[in-house]
Coordinates of C-alpha atoms and ligand atoms in Angstrom, one line a residue:
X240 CA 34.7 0.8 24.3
X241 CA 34.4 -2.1 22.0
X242 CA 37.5 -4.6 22.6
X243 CA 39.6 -5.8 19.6
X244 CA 38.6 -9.5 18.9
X245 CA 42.0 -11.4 20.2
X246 CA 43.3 -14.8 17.9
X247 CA 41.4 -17.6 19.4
X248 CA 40.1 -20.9 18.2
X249 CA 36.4 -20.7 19.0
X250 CA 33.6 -20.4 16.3
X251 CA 30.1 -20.2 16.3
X252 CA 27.2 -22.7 14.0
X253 CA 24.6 -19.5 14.4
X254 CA 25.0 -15.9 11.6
X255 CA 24.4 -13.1 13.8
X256 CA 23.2 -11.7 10.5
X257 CA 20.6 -13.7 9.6
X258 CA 17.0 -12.8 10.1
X259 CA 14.5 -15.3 12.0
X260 CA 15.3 -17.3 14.7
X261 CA 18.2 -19.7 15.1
X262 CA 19.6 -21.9 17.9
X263 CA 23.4 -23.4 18.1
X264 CA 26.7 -23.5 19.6
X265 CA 29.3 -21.6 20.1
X266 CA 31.9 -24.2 20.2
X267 CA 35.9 -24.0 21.7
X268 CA 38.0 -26.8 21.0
X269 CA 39.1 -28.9 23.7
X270 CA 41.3 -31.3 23.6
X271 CA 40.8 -33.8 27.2
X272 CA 42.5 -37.3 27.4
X273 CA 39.2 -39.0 26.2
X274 CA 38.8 -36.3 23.0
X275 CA 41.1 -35.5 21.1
X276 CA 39.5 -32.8 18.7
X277 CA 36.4 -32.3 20.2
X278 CA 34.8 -28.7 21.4
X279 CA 33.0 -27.7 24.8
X280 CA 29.7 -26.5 23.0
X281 CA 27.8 -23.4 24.8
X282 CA 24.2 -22.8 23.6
X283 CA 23.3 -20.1 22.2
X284 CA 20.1 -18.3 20.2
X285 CA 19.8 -15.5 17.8
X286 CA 16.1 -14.4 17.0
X287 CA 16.3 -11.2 14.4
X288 CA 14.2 -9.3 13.0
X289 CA 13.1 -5.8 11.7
X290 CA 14.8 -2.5 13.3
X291 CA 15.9 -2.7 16.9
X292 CA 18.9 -2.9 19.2
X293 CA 20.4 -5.8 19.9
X294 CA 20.2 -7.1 23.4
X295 CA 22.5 -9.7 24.9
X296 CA 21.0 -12.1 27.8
X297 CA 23.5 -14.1 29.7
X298 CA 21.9 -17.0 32.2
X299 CA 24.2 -20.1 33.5
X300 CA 27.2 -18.1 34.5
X301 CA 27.2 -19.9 37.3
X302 CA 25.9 -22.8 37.4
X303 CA 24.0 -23.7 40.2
X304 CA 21.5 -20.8 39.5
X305 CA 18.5 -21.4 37.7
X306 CA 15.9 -19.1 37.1
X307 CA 17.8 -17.1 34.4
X308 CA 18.7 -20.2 32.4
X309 CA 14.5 -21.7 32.4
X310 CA 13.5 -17.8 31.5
X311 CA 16.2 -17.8 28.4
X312 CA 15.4 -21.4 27.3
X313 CA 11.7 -20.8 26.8
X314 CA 12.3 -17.1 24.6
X315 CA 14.6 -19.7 22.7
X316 CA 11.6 -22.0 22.2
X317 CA 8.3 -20.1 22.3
X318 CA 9.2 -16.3 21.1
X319 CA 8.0 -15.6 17.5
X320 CA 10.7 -13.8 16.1
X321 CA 8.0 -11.5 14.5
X322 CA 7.3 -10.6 17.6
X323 CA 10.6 -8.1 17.6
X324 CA 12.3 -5.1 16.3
X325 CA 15.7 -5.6 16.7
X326 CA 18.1 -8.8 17.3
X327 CA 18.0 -11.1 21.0
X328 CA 21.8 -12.9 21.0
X329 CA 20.2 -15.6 24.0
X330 CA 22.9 -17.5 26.0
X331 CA 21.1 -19.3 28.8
X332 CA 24.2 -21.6 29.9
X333 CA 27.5 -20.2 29.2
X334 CA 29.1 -21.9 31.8
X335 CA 28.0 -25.1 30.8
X336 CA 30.5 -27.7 32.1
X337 CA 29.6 -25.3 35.8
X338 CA 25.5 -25.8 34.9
X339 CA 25.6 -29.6 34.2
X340 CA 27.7 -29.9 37.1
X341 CA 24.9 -27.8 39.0
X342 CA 28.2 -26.1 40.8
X343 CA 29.1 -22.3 41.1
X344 CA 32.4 -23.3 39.7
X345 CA 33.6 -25.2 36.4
X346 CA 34.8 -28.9 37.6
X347 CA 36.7 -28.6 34.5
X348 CA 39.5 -25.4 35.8
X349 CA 38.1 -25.2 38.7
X350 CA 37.4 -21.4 37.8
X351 CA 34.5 -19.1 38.9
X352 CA 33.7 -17.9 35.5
X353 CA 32.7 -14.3 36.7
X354 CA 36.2 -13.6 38.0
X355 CA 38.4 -14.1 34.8
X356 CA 36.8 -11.3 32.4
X357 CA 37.7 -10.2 29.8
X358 CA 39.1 -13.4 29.3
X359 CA 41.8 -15.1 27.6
X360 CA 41.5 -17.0 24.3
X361 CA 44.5 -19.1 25.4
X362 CA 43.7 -19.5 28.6
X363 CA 41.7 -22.5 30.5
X364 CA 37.8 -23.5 28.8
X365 CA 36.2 -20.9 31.5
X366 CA 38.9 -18.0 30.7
X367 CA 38.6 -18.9 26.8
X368 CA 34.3 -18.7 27.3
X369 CA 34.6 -14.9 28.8
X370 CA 37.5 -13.9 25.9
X371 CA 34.5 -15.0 23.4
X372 CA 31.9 -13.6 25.0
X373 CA 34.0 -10.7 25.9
X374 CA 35.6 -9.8 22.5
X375 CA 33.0 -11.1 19.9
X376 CA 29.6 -11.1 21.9
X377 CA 29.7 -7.8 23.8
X378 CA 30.5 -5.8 20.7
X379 CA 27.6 -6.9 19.2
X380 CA 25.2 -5.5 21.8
X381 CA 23.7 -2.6 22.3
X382 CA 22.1 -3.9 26.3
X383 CA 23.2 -6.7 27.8
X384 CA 21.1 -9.0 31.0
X385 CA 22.8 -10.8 33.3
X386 CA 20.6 -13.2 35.3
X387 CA 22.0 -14.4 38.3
X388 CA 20.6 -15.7 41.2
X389 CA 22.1 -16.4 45.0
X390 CA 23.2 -20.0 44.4
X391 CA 23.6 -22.7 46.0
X392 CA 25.3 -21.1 49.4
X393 CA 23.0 -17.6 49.5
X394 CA 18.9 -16.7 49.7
X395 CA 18.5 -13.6 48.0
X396 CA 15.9 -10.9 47.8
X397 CA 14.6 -11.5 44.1
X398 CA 16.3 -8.2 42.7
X399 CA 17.2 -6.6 40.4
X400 CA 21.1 -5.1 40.1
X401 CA 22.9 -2.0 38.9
X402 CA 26.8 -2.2 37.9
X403 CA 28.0 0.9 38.4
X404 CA 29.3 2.7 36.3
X405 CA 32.1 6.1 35.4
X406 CA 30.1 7.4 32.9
X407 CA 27.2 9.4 34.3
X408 CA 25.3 8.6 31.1
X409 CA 25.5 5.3 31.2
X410 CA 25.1 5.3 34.6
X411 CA 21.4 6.9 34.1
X412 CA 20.2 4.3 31.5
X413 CA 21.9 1.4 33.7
X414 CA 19.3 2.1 36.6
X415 CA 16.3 3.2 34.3
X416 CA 16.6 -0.2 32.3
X417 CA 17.0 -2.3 36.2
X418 CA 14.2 -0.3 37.5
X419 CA 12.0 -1.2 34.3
X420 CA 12.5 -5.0 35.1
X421 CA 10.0 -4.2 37.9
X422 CA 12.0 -6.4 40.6
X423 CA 10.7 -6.2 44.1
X424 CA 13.9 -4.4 44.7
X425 CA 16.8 -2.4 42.7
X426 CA 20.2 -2.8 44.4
X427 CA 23.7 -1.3 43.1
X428 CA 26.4 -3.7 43.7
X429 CA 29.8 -2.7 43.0
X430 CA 31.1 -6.0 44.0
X431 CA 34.0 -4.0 45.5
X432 CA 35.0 -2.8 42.2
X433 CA 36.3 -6.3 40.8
X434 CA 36.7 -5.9 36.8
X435 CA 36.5 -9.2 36.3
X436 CA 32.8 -9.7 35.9
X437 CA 30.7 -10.1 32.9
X438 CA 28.3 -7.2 33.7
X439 CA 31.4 -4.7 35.0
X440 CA 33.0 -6.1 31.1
X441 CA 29.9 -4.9 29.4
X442 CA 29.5 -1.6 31.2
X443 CA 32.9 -1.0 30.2
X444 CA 32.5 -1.7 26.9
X445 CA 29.4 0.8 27.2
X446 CA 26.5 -1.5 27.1
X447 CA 23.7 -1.0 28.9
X448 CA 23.7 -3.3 32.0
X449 CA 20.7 -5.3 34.1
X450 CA 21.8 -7.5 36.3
X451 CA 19.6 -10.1 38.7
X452 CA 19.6 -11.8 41.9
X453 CA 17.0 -14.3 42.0
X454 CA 16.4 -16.0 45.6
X455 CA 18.9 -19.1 45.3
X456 CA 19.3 -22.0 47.7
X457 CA 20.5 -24.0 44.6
X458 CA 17.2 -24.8 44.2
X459 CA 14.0 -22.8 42.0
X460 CA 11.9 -20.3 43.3
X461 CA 8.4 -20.0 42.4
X462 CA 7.9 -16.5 42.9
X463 CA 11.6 -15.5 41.9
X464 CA 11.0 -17.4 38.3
X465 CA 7.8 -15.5 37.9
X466 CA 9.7 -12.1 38.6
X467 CA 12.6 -13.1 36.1
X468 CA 10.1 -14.1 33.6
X469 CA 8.1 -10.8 33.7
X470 CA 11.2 -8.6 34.2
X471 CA 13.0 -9.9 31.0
X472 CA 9.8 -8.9 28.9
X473 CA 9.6 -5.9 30.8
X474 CA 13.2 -4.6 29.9
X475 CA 13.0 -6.2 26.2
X476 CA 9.7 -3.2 26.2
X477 CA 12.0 -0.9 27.8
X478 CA 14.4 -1.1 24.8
X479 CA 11.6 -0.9 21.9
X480 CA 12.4 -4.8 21.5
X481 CA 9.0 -5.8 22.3
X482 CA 5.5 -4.0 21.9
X483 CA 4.4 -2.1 25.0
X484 CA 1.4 -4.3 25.8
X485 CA 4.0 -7.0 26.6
X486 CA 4.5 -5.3 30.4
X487 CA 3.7 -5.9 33.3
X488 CA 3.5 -3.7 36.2
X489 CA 6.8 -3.8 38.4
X490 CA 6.5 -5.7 41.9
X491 CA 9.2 -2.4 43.5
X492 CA 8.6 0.4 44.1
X493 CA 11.5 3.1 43.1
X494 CA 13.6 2.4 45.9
X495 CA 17.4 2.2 44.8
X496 CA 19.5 0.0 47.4
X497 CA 23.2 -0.4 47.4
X498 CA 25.6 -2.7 49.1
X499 CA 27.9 -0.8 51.2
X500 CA 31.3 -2.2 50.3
X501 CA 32.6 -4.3 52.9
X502 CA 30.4 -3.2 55.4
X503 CA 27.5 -4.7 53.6
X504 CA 29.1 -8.6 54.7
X505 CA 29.1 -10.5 58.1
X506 CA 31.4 -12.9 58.0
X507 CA 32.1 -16.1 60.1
X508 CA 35.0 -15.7 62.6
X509 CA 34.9 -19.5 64.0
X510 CA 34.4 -22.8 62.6
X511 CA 30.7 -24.1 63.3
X512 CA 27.1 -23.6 62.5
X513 CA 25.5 -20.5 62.2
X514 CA 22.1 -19.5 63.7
X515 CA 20.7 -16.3 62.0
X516 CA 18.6 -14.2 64.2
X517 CA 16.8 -12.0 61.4
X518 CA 15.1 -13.2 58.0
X519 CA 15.4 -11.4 54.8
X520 CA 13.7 -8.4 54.5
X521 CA 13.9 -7.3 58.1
X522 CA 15.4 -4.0 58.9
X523 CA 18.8 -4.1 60.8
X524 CA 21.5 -1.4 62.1
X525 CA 24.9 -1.4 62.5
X526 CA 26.1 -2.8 65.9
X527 CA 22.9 -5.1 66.3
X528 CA 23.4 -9.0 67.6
X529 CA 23.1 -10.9 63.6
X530 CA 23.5 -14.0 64.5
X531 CA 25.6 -16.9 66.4
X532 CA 28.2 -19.6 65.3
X533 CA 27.6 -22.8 67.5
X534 CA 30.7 -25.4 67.9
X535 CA 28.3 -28.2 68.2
X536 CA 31.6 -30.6 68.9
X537 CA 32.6 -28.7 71.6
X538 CA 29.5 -27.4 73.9
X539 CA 31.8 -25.7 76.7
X540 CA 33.1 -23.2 74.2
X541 CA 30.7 -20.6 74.1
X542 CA 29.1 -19.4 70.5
X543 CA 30.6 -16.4 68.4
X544 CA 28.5 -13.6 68.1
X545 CA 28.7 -11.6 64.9
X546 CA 27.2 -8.2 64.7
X547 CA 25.9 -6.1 61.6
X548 CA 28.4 -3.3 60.4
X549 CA 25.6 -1.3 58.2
X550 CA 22.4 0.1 58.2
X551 CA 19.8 -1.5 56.2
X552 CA 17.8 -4.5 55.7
X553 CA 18.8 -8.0 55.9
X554 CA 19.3 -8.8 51.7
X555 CA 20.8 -12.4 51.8
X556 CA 21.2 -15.1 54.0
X557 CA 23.6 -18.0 53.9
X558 CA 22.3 -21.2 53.6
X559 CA 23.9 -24.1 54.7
X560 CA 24.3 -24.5 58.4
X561 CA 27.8 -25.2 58.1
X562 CA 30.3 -22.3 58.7
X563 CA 33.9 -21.9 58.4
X564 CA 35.8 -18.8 59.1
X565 CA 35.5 -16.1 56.4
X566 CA 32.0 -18.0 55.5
X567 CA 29.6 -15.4 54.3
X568 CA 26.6 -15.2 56.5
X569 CA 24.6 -12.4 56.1
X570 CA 24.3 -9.8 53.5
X571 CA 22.7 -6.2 54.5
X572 CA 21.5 -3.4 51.7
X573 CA 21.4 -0.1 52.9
X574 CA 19.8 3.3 50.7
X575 CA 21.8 4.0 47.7
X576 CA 24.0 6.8 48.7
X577 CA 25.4 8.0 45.3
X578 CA 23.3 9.7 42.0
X579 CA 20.6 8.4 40.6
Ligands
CA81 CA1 25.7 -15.6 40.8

């Protein structure tokens, strides 16, 4: 359900009304030591026209991950709004002080913006972003794309991601719009049930959900770029936004993944470096050797070694070297157990 719009200060210079294609701010004030009345401004794009649902795409929501943001920035720029039935409400950095940081995190609060939904319009810049996007975005759509990719501490399978949901319903369309993005892979992450994400927001508020996981390494991926790219068009057909013959044929197969709650994590027990003994896309089991921590500082103390906990393949990789305890190393996927 649609939330009630909470008092808040923020504003917009784009009409969500208007037909055609037009690119602004939403802007909060923010008032820092060197600005007295000034706003934090986050882009966003609204390209309208005809009949048609009205899809929400989200990149930048961390901001150290960059394929979603290049794929939104160039619909902004090169899609002919005549091109459409329906309305696109494009956001491709909405946690901007995060994404020209190039951190995960906001160096303003200090906040990782996809923990604090729904929000608060009172609340720091990164919890008064989510209440916006929360209670005056989301209501809005009809679909909503979150485009995430592994960051600057994980390599990811380029995927693309189910947030589960209650509703059976929902649920259905949710993995029928991810498996239209034609992703090498479709994984459900439940992201052990945390609320306070923007896609587990928008399923609650009944939208239907794609989420991404594009490589990461803080860095951009050729092929993971080219897979965002297609995918986005591919779900815009999916909806009726765009004409069929803008498809392109998926790079999966129907294969539904899931990560297994906990199990799905190998964590660092010791403070070191971490040798991996599998690369992505290998199959694992539960019990199998996954890798070592070294205490390079220290040679007579012999190396941790951390086992897998599920059955699987190997879907993310940590990587920097560098390991502390409770680091997350490796990331396994095992067959999606639950309904499809
Ligand atoms: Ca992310």
């Amino acid at each position: 359900m649609s939330r009630v719009p909470r008092p808040s200060t923020a504003f917009t210079t784009v009409d969500f009304d208007r037909s055609g294609k037009q690119s602004g701010f939403v802007m909060i004030p923010h008032s820092p030591h060197d600005d007295a009345w000034g706003v934090t401004r986050i882009p966003i794009a609204v390209i309208k026209n005809g009949e048609g649902p009205t899809v929400i795409m989200e990149g930048g929501n961390h901001g150290d991950e960059y394929e979603g943001p290049i794929t939104i920035a160039e619909l902004i720029r090169d899609l002919d709004p005549g091109r459409i039935q329906g309305r696109l409400i494009l956001m491709p950095s909405n946690n901007v002080h995060a994404a020209i940081a190039g951190q995960r995190t906001s160096p303003v609060d200090g906040l990782n913006f996809n923990r604090t939904f729904p929000g608060d319009p009172r609340g720091t810049i990164t919890q008064q972003i989510s209440a916006f996007v929360s209670d005056r975005i989301f209501p809005l759509g009809d679909a909503f794309l979150d485009l995430h990719s592994g960051g600057s501490s994980l390599d990811i399978i380029p995927s693309a991601i189910v947030e589960p949901s209650q509703d059976a319903a929902l649920h259905k369309k949710n993995i029928a719009a991810v498996q239209a993005f034609g992703a090498p892979m479709t994984v459900v992450i439940a992201n052990m049930g945390d609320p306070r994400t923007a896609t587990a927001e928008a399923v609650a508020q009944g939208l239907i959900t794609v989420g991404t996981e594009m490589a990461g390494g803080g860095t951009v991926s050729i092929d993971a770029l080219r897979i965002c790219r297609k995918g986005v068009r591919n779900v815009l057909v999916h909806l009726g936004v765009l004409p069929p013959e803008d498809a392109s044929p998926s790079e999966g197969d129907a294969t539904v993944l899931e990560l297994p709650g906990a199990n799905a994590y190998v964590f660092a027990g010791m403070d070191g470096v971490f040798e991996p003994f599998h690369k992505n896309g290998e199959k694992v089991s539960a019990g199998q050797p996954a890798g070592r921590v070294h205490c390079l500082w220290d040679p007579s103390r012999p190396p941790e070694t951390l086992h897998y906990q599920a059955d699987g393949i190997l879907y993310g990789r940590r990587q920097p070297g560098r390991v502390r305890p409770g680091n997350c190393c490796l990331v396994v996927a095992s067959l999606y157990a639950g309904t499809l």
